[in-house]
Tab-separated table of C-alpha atoms in Angstrom:
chain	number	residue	atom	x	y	z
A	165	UNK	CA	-70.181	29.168	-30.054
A	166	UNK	CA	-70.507	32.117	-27.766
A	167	UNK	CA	-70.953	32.856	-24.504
A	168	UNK	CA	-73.985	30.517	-22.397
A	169	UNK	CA	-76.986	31.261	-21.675
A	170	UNK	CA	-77.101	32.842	-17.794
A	171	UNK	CA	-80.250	30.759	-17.208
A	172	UNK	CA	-79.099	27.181	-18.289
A	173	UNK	CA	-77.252	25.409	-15.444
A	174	UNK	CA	-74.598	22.906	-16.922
A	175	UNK	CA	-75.009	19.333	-16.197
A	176	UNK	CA	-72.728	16.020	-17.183
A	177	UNK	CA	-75.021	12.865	-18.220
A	178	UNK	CA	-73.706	9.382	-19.795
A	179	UNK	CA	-75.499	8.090	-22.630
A	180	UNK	CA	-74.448	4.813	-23.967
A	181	UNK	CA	-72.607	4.422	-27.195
A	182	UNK	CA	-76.029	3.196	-29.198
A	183	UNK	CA	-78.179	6.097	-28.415
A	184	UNK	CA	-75.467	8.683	-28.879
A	185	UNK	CA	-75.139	7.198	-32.326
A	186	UNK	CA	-78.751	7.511	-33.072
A	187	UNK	CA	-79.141	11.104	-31.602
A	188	UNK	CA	-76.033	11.857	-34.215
A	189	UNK	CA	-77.924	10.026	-36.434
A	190	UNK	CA	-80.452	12.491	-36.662
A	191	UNK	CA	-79.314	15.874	-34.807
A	192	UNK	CA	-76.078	15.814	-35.278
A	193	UNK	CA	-72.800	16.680	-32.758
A	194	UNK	CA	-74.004	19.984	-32.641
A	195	UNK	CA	-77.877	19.583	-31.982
A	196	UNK	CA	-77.728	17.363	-29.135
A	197	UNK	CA	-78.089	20.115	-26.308
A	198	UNK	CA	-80.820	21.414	-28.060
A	199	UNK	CA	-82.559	18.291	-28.879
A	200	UNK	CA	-82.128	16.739	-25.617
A	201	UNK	CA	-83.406	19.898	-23.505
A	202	UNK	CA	-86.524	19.217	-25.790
A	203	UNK	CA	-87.055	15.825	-24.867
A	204	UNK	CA	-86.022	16.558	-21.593
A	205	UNK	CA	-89.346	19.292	-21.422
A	206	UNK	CA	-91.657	16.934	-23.359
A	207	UNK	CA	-91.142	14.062	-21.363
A	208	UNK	CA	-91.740	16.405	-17.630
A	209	UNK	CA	-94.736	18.009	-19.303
A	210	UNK	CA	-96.435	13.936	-19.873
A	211	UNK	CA	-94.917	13.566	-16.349
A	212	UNK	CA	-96.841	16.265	-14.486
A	213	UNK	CA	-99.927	15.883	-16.940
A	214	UNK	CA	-100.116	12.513	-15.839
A	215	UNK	CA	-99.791	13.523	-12.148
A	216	UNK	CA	-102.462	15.945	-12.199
A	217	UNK	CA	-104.896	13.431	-13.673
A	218	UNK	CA	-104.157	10.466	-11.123
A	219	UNK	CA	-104.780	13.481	-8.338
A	220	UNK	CA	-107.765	14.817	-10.064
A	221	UNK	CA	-109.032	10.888	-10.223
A	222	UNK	CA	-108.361	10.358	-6.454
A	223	UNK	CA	-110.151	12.886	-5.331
A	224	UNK	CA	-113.239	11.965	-7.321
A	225	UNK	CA	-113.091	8.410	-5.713
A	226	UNK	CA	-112.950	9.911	-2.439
């Protein structure tokens, strides 16, 4: 496993039983950090995207 990363910050979430099975499912015990940090990006990314358009469409109404 190896030593962490010195920029990742370690964090505790719950996940119910269901979706842990279906992250397994498809990443595995092992890939879940990974995958999850992905999602985690993807999902902020739509979040701010869709931030800066609602500002950028306020300010043309104004």
């Amino acid at each position: 496993m190896g030593r962490p990363r010195l920029d990742y910050i370690r964090t505790h979430i719950s996940i119910d039983a269901k979706a842990l099975a279906r992250l397994d499912a498809i990443v595995g015990e092992k890939g879940r950090a990974a995958f999850i940090r992905k999602a985690l990006d993807q999902m902020l990314d739509a979040v701010e995207e869709a931030q800066r358009i609602a500002a950028k469409s306020s300010k043309k109404a104004e």
